[in-house]
Coordinates of C-alpha atoms and ligand atoms in Angstrom, one line a residue:
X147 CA 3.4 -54.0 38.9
X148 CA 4.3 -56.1 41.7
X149 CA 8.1 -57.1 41.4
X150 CA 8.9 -60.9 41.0
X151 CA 11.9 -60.6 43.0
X152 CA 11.0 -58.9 46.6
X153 CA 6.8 -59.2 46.2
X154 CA 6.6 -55.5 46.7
X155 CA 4.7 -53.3 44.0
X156 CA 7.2 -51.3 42.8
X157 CA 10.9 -51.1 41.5
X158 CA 14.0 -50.0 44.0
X159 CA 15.8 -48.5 41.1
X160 CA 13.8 -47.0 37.9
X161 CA 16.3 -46.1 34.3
X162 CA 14.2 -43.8 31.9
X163 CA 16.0 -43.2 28.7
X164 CA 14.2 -42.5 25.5
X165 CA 15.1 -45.9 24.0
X166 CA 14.9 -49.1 25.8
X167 CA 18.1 -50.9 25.9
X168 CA 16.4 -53.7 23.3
X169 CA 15.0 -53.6 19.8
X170 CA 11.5 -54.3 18.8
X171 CA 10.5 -56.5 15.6
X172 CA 7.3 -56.8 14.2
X173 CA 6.6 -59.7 11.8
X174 CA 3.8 -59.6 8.9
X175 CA 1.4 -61.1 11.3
X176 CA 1.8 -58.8 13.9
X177 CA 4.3 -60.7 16.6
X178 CA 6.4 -58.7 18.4
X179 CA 10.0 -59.9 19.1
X180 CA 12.5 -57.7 20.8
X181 CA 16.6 -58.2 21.3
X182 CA 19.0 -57.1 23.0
X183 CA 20.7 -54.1 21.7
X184 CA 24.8 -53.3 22.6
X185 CA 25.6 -50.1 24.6
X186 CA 27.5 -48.6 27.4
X187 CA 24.6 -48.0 30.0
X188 CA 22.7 -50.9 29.5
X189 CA 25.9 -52.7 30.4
X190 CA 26.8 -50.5 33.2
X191 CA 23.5 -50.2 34.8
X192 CA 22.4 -54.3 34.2
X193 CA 24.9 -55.7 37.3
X194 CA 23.1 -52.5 38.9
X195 CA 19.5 -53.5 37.8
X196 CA 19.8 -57.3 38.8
X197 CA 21.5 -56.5 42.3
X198 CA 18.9 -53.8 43.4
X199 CA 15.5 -55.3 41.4
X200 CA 15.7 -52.6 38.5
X201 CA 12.7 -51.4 35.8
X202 CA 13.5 -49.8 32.8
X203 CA 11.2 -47.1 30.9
X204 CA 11.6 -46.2 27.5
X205 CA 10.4 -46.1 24.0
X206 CA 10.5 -49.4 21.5
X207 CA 11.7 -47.2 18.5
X208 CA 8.8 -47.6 16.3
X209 CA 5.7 -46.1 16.0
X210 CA 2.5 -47.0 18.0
X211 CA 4.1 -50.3 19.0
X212 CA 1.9 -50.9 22.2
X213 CA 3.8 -53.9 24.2
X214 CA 3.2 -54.6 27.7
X215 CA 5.9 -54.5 30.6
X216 CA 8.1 -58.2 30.6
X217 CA 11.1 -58.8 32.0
X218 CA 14.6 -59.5 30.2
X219 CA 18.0 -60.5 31.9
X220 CA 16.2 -59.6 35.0
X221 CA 14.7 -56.6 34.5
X222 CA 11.3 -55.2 34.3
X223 CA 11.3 -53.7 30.7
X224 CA 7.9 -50.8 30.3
X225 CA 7.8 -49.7 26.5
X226 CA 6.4 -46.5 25.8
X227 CA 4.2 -45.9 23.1
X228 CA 4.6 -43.4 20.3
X229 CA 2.2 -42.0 17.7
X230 CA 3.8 -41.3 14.2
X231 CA 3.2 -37.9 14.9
X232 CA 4.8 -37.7 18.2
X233 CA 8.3 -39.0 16.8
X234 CA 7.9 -36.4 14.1
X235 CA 7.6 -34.0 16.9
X236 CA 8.8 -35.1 20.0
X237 CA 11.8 -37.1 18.6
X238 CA 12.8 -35.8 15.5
X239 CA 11.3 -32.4 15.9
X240 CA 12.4 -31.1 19.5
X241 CA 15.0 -33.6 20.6
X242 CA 17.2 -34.1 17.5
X243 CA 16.3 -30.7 15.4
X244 CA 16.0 -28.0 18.5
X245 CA 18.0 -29.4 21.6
X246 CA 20.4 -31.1 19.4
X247 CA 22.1 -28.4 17.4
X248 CA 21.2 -25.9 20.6
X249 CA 23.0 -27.8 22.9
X250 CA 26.0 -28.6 20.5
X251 CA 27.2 -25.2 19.7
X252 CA 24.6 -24.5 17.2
X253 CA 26.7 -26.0 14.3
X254 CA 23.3 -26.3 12.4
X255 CA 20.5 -24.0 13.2
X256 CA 18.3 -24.9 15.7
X257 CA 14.4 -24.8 15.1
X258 CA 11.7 -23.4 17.6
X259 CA 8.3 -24.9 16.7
X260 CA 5.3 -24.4 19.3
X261 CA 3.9 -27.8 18.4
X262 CA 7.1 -29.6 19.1
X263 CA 7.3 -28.0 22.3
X264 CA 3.9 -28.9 23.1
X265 CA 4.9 -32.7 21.8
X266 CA 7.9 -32.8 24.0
X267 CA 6.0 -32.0 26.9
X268 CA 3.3 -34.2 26.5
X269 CA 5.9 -37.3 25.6
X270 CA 7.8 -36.1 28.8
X271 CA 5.0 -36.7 31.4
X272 CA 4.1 -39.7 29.8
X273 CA 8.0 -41.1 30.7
X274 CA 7.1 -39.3 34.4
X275 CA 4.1 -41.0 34.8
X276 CA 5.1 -44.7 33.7
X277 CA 8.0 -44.2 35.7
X278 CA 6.1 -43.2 38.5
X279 CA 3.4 -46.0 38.3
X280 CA 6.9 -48.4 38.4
X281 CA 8.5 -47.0 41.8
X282 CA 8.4 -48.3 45.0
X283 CA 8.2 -46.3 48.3
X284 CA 11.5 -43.8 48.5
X285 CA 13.0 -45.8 45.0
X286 CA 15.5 -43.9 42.9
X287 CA 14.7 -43.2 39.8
X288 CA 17.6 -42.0 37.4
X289 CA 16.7 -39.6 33.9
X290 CA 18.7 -40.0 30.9
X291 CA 19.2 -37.5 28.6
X292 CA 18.1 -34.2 26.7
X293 CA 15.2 -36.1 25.2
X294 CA 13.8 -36.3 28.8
X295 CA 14.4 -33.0 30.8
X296 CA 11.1 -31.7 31.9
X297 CA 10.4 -35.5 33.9
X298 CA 12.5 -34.6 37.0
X299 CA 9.9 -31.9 37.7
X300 CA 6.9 -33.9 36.8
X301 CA 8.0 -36.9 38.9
X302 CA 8.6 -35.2 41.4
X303 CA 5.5 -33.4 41.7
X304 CA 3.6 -36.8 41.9
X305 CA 6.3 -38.4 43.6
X306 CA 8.0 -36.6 46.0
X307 CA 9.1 -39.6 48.4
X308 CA 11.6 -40.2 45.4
X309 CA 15.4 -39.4 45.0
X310 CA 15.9 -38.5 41.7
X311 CA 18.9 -38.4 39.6
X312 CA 19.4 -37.2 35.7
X313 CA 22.3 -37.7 33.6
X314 CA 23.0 -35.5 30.5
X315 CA 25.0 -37.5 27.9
X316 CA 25.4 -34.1 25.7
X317 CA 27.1 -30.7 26.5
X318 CA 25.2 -28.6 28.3
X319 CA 25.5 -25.1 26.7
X320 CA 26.9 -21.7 27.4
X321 CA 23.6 -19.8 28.3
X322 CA 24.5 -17.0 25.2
X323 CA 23.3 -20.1 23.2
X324 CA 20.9 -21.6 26.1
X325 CA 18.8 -18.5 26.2
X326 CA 17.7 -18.8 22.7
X327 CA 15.3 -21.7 23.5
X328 CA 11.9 -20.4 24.1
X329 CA 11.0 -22.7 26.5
X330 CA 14.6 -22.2 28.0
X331 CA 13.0 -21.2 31.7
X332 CA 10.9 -24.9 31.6
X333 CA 13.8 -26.6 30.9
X334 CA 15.6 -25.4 34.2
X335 CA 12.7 -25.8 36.0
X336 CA 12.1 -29.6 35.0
X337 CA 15.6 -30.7 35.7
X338 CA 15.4 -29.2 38.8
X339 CA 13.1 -31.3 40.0
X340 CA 16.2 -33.6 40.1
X341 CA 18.3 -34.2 43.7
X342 CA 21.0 -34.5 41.5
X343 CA 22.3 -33.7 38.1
X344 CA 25.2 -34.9 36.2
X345 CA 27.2 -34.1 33.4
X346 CA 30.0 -35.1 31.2
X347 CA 32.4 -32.3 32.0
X348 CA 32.5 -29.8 34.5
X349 CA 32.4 -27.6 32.2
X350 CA 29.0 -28.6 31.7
X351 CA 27.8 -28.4 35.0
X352 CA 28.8 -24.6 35.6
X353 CA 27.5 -23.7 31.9
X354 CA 23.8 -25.5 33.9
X355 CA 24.6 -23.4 36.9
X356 CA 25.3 -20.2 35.1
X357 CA 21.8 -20.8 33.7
X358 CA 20.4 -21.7 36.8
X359 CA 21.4 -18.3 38.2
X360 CA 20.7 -15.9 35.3
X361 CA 17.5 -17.6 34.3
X362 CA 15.9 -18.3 37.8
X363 CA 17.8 -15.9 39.9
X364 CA 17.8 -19.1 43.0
X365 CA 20.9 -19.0 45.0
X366 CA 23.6 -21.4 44.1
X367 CA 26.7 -22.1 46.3
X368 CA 29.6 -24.1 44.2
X369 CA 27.5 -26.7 42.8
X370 CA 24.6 -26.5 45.0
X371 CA 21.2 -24.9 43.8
X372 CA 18.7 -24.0 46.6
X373 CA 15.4 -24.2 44.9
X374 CA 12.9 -22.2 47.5
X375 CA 10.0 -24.0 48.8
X376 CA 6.2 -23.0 49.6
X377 CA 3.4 -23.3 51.7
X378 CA 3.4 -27.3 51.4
X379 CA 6.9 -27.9 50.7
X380 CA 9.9 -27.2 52.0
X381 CA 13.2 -25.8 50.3
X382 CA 15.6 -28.2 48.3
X383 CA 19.4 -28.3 47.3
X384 CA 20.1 -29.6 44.1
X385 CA 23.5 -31.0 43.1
X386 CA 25.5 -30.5 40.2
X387 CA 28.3 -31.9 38.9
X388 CA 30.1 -33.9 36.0
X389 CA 30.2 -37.7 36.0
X390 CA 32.4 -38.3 32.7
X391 CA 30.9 -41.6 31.6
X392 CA 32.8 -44.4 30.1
X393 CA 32.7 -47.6 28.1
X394 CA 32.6 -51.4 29.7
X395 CA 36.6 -51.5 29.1
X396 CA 37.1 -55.0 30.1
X397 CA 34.9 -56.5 28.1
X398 CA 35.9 -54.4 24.8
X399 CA 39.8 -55.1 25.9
X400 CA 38.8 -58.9 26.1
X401 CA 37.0 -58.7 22.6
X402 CA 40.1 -57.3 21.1
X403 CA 42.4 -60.1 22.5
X404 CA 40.0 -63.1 21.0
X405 CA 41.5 -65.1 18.1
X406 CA 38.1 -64.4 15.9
X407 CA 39.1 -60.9 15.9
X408 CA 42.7 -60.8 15.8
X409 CA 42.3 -62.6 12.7
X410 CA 39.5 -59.9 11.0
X411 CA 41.6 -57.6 11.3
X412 CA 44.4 -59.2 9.9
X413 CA 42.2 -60.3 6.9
X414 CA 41.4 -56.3 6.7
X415 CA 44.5 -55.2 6.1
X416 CA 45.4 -57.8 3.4
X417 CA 41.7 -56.8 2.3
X418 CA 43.0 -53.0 1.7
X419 CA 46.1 -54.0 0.5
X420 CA 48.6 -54.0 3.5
X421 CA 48.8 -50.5 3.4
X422 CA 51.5 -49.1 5.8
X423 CA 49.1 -46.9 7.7
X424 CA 45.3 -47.6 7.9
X425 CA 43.2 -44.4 9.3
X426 CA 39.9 -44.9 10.3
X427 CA 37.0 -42.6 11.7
X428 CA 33.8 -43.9 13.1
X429 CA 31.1 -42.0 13.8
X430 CA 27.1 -41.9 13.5
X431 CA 26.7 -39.3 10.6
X432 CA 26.2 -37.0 12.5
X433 CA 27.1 -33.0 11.7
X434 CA 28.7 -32.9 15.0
X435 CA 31.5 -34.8 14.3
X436 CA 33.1 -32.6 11.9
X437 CA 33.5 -35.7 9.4
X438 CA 33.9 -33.1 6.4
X439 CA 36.3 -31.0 8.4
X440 CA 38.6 -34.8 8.5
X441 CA 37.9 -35.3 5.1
X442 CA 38.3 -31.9 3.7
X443 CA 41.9 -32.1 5.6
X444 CA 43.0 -35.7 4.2
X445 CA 41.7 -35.0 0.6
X446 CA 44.2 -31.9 1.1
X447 CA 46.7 -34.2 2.5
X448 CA 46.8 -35.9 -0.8
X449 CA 46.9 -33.4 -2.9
X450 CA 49.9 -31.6 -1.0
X451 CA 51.5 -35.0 -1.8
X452 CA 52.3 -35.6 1.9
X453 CA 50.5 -39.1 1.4
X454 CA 49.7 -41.5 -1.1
X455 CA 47.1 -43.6 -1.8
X456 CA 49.2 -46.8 -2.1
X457 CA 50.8 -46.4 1.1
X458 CA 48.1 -44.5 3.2
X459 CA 44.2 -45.5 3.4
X460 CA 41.4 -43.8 5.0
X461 CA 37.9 -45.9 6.3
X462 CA 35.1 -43.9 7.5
X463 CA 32.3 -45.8 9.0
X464 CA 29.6 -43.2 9.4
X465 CA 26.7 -45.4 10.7
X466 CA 22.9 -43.9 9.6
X467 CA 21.5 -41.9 12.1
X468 CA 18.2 -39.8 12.2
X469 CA 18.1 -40.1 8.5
X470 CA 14.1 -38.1 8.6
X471 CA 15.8 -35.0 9.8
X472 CA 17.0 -32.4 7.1
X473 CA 20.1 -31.4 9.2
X474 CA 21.0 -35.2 8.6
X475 CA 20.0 -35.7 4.6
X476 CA 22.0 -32.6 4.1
X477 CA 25.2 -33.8 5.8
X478 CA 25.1 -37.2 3.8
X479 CA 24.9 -35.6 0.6
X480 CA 27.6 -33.3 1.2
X481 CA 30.2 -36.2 2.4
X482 CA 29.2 -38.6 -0.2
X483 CA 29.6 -36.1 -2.8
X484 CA 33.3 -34.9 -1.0
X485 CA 34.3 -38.9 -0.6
X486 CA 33.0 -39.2 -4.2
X487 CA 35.1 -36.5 -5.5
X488 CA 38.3 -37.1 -3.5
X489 CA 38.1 -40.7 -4.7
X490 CA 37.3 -39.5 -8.3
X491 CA 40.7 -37.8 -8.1
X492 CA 43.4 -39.5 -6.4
X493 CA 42.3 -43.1 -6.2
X494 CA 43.9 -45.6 -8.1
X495 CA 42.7 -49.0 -9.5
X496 CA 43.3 -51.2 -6.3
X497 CA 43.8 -48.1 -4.4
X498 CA 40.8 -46.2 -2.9
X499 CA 41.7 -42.9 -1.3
X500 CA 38.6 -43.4 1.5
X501 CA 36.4 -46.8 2.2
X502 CA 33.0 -44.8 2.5
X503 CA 30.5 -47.1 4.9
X504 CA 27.3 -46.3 5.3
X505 CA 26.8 -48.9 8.0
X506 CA 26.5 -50.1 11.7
X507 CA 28.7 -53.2 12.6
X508 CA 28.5 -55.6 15.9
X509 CA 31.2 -54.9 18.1
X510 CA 33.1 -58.1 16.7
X511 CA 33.6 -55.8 13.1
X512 CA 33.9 -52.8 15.3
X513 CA 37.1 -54.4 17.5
X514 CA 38.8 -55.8 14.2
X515 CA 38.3 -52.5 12.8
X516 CA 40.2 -50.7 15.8
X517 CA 42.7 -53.5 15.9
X518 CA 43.7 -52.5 11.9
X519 CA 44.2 -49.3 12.3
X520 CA 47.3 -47.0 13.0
X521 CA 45.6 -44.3 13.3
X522 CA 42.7 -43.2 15.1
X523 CA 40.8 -39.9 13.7
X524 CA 38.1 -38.3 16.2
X525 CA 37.6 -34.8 14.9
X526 CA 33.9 -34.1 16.3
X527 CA 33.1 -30.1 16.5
X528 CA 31.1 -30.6 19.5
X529 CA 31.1 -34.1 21.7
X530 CA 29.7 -34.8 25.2
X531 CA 32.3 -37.2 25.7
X532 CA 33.0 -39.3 22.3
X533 CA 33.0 -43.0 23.5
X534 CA 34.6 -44.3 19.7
X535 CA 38.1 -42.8 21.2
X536 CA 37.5 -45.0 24.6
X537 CA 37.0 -48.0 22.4
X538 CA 40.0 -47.6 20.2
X539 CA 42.1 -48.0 23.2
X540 CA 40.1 -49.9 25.0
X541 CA 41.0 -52.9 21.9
X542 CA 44.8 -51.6 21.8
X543 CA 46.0 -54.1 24.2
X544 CA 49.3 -54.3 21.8
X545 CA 49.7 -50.7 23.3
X546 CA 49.7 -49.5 19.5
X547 CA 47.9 -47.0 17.4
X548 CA 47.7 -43.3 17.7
X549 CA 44.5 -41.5 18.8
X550 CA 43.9 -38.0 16.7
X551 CA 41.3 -36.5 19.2
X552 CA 39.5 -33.4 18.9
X553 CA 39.4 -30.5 22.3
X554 CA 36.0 -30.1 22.0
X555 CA 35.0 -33.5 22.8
X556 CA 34.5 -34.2 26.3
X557 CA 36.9 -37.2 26.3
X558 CA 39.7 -34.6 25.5
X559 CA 39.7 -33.7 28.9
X560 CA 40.2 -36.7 30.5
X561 CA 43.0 -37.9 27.6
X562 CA 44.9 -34.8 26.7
X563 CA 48.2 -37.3 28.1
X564 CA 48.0 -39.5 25.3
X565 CA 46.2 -38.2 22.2
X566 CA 47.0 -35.8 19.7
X567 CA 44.8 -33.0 20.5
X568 CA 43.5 -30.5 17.1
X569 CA 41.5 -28.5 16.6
X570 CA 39.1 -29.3 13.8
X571 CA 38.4 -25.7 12.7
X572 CA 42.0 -25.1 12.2
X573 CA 42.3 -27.0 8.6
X574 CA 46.3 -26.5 8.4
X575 CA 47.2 -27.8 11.6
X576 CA 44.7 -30.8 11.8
X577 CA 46.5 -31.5 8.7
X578 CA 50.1 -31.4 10.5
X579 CA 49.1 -33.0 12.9
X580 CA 47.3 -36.2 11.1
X581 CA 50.6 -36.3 8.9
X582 CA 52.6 -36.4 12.6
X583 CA 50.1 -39.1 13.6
X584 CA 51.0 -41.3 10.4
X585 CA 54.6 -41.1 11.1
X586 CA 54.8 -41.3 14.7
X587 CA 57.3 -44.2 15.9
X588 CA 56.7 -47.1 17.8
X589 CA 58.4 -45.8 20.9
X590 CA 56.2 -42.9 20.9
X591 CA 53.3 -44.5 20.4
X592 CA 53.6 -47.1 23.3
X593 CA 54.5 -44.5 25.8
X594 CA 51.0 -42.7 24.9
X595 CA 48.9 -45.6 24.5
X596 CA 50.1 -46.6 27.5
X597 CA 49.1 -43.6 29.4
X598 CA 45.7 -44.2 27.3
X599 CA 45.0 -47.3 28.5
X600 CA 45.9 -46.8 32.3
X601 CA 43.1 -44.2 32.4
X602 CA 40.5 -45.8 30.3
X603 CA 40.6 -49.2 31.7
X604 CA 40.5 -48.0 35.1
X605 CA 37.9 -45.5 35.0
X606 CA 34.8 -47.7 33.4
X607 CA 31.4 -47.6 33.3
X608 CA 30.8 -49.3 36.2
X609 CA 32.5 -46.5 38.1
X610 CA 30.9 -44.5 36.3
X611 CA 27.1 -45.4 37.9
X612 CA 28.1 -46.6 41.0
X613 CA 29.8 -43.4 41.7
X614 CA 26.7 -41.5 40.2
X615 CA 24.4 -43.5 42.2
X616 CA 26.4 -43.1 45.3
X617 CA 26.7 -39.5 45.6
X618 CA 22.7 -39.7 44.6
X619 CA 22.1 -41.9 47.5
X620 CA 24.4 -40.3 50.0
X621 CA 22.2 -37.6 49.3
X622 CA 19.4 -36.8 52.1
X623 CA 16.4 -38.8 52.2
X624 CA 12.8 -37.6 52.5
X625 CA 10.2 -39.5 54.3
X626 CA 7.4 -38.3 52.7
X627 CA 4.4 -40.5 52.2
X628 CA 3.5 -41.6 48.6
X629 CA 0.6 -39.3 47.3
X630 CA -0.2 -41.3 44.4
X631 CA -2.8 -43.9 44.2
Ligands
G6P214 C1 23.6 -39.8 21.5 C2 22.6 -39.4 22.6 C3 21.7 -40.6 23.0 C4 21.2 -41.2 21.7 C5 22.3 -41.6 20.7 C6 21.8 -42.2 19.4 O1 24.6 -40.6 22.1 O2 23.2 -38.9 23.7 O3 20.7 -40.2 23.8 O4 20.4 -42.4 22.0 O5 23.0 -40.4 20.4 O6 20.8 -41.4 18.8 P1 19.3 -41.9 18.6 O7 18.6 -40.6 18.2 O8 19.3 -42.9 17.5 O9 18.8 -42.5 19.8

């Protein structure tokens, strides 16, 4: 445990997430390799790591992979172990099949099972406790994610010397829909064991603090939660308040401009057939993301005769995503079998109505992909904060391309100035308004993706965490001595 940088035996600054920021293989014989896996907040928090001599708990993402701590890009990396069972029920189970849907409008039905409960706590102390075993004297630890709610609490009950931050990356919902979890009182309690909680909008965080009031009955002032103390411990105040997180815009901008890409996604286009306007929607396949509600609405497109398939194309990534949950297998067959029969009736030979991919691409595809298209479509039903619309204009340094974006996504709030706003319920006028979209002119579409790109490439991820971490750090320290042996 004791850090190679500063010699003391624990970490300044602990990240738990339920997935590491690498991916694990095993060979036939056994050997474990890992690499590094692309995403926002491992690149946001790595400058953050390296400068402040940073750990990192999480799990491998594969069952009962035992691997001991190492270090990577200068960070301790601590894998936690997984039974088979425990991902049925701790990941799949109460994460993805209860808090999911719960906490994203219940679009599917959420399920209450005891046992996954019982899973998600277990799995939850075991995060507290690694994370715990990893801090030094006063460190901050900072939570990630639904996944991980009840660790807060349990670290600081062994830890109280620590500050403690947690970020949600989902909505937080209206407590009509909160109060249906069992367990909803536990949940409150374990991320109030937090100094300071974050979310994507502030919608969010008065949604957490209507909760906190109704559920608890604690006093709450703006965004400040007074947790009483007792005997042994005195009161608290717990922050929160929305962080809207963001991608590393530079770096994607940069991307965008090289010559590798530039050419993809010219040889795309000529791939499609130079159509005059590409569409694209990228998504995991997830229900959230109202992917049949876009496709329902572009097949209708077609038939209206507003567009045709040799002038107008459609490409829908929809990368695989929790494929052992029903929720998930349900979703796939019904937008296979709507891409199937929209295809069956208005493609022509050389002239698909929708490139169906049921694929993940390195950012390199991902850029080229943004780069071809004229038109953007993000029509989720319920989004924390959607970071595919960020990347589109993040790679639009031509300042072209229009950005179809859903209100119920939390990036709506932050680029109502530039996108087309719709509402993806509202079949008729998503359909006006993706029409409008295809048709836009130049002028208009470099005035907005102008306004896009001013906002997104100066609020990054980097701001994002440092301004997360400041307001956690600014926040009052305690002195007392570490209990933990
Ligand atoms: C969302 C969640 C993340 C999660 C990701 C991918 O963005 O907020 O916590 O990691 O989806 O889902 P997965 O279940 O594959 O980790």
């Amino acid at each position: 445990r004791r850090s190679p940088l500063t010699g003391k035996d624990g970490y300044d600054l602990v990240v738990v997430s339920n997935r590491l920021p690498v991916d694990f293989t095993v060979d036939d014989e056994g050997h474990v390799d890992w690499k590094r896996s692309p995403g926002g907040l491992v690149t946001a928090l790595e400058p953050v790591m390296q400068k402040s001599d940073g750990a990192w708990v999480g799990w491998s993402g594969a069952p009962d992979l035992e691997v001991d701590p190492f270090d990577a890009d200068d960070m301790r990396l601590v894998p936690v172990t997984l039974s088979a069972t425990e991902i049925e029920r701790y990941y799949e189970g109460f994460s993805n099949d209860t808090l999911w849907p719960l906490y994203h409008d219940v679009i599917a039905p959420p399920a209450f099972h005891r046992q996954w409960w019982d899973a998600y706590r277990r799995v939850n102390q075991r995060f507290a406790d690694a994370a715990a075993a990893q801090a030094e004297q006063g460190a901050t630890v900072w939570v990630h994610d639904y996944q991980l709610q009840l660790v807060p609490r349990m670290l600081r009950e062994q830890r109280p010397d620590l500050r403690i931050g947690f970020f949600n990356h989902i909505p937080f919902p209206p407590l009509e829909l909160f109060q249906q979890l069992p367990w909803r009182r536990q949940v409150i309690d374990g991320l109030l064991g937090a100094d300071l909680i974050g979310f994507q909008r502030a919608g969010d965080a008065s949604n957490f603090i209507r909760a906190v009031r109704r559920l608890t009955g604690y006093t709450t002032r703006g965004p400040i939660v007074t947790v009483p103390g007792a005997e042994d411990r005195p009161s608290r105040n717990v922050r929160a308040a929305a962080f809207p997180i963001s991608i590393d815009s530079r770096t994607f901008d940069e991307l965008a401009r090289t010559p590798e890409v530039q050419a993809r996604s010219r040889e795309i286009r000529a791939d499609l057939g130079d159509p005059e306007c590409m569409m694209l929607g990228v998504d995991r396949l997830d229900y959230t993301k109202g992917i049949r509600h876009r496709i329902k609405a572009y097949g209708e497109i077609l038939q209206d005769g507003r567009i045709d398939v040799e002038h107008v194309t459609l490409v829908q990534v929809a990368s695989p995503s929790r494929e052992n949950v029903g929720a998930y297998q349900e979703l796939r067959e019904q937008v296979e079998g709507l891409v199937g029969r929209i295809n069956g009736e208005y493609a022509e030979i050389g002239h698909a109505a929708i490139h169906y991919l049921h694929h993940s691409y390195p950012p390199e595809e991902m850029a080229a992909l943004y780069l071809a298209a004229d038109v953007m479509l993000v029509t989720s039903l319920r989004d924390g904060m959607n970071l595919v619309a960020k990347e589109y204009i993040a790679a639009r340094s031509d300042d072209r391309g229009v950005l179809v974006l859903s209100e119920f996504t939390g990036a709506a709030d932050e680029l109502a100035g530039g996108a087309l706003l719709v509402n993806p319920h509202d079949i008729d006028g998503m359909k006006d308004i993706i029409v409008a979209a295809a048709n836009m002119d130049v002028r208009e579409q470099r005035k907005r993706m102008r306004r896009l790109r001013r906002r997104v490439l100066a609020d990054d991820v980097s701001k994002w965490s440092e301004s997360f971490l400041g307001v956690l750090q600014a926040m009052p320290s305690r002195d007392t001595p570490r209990t933990h042996a």
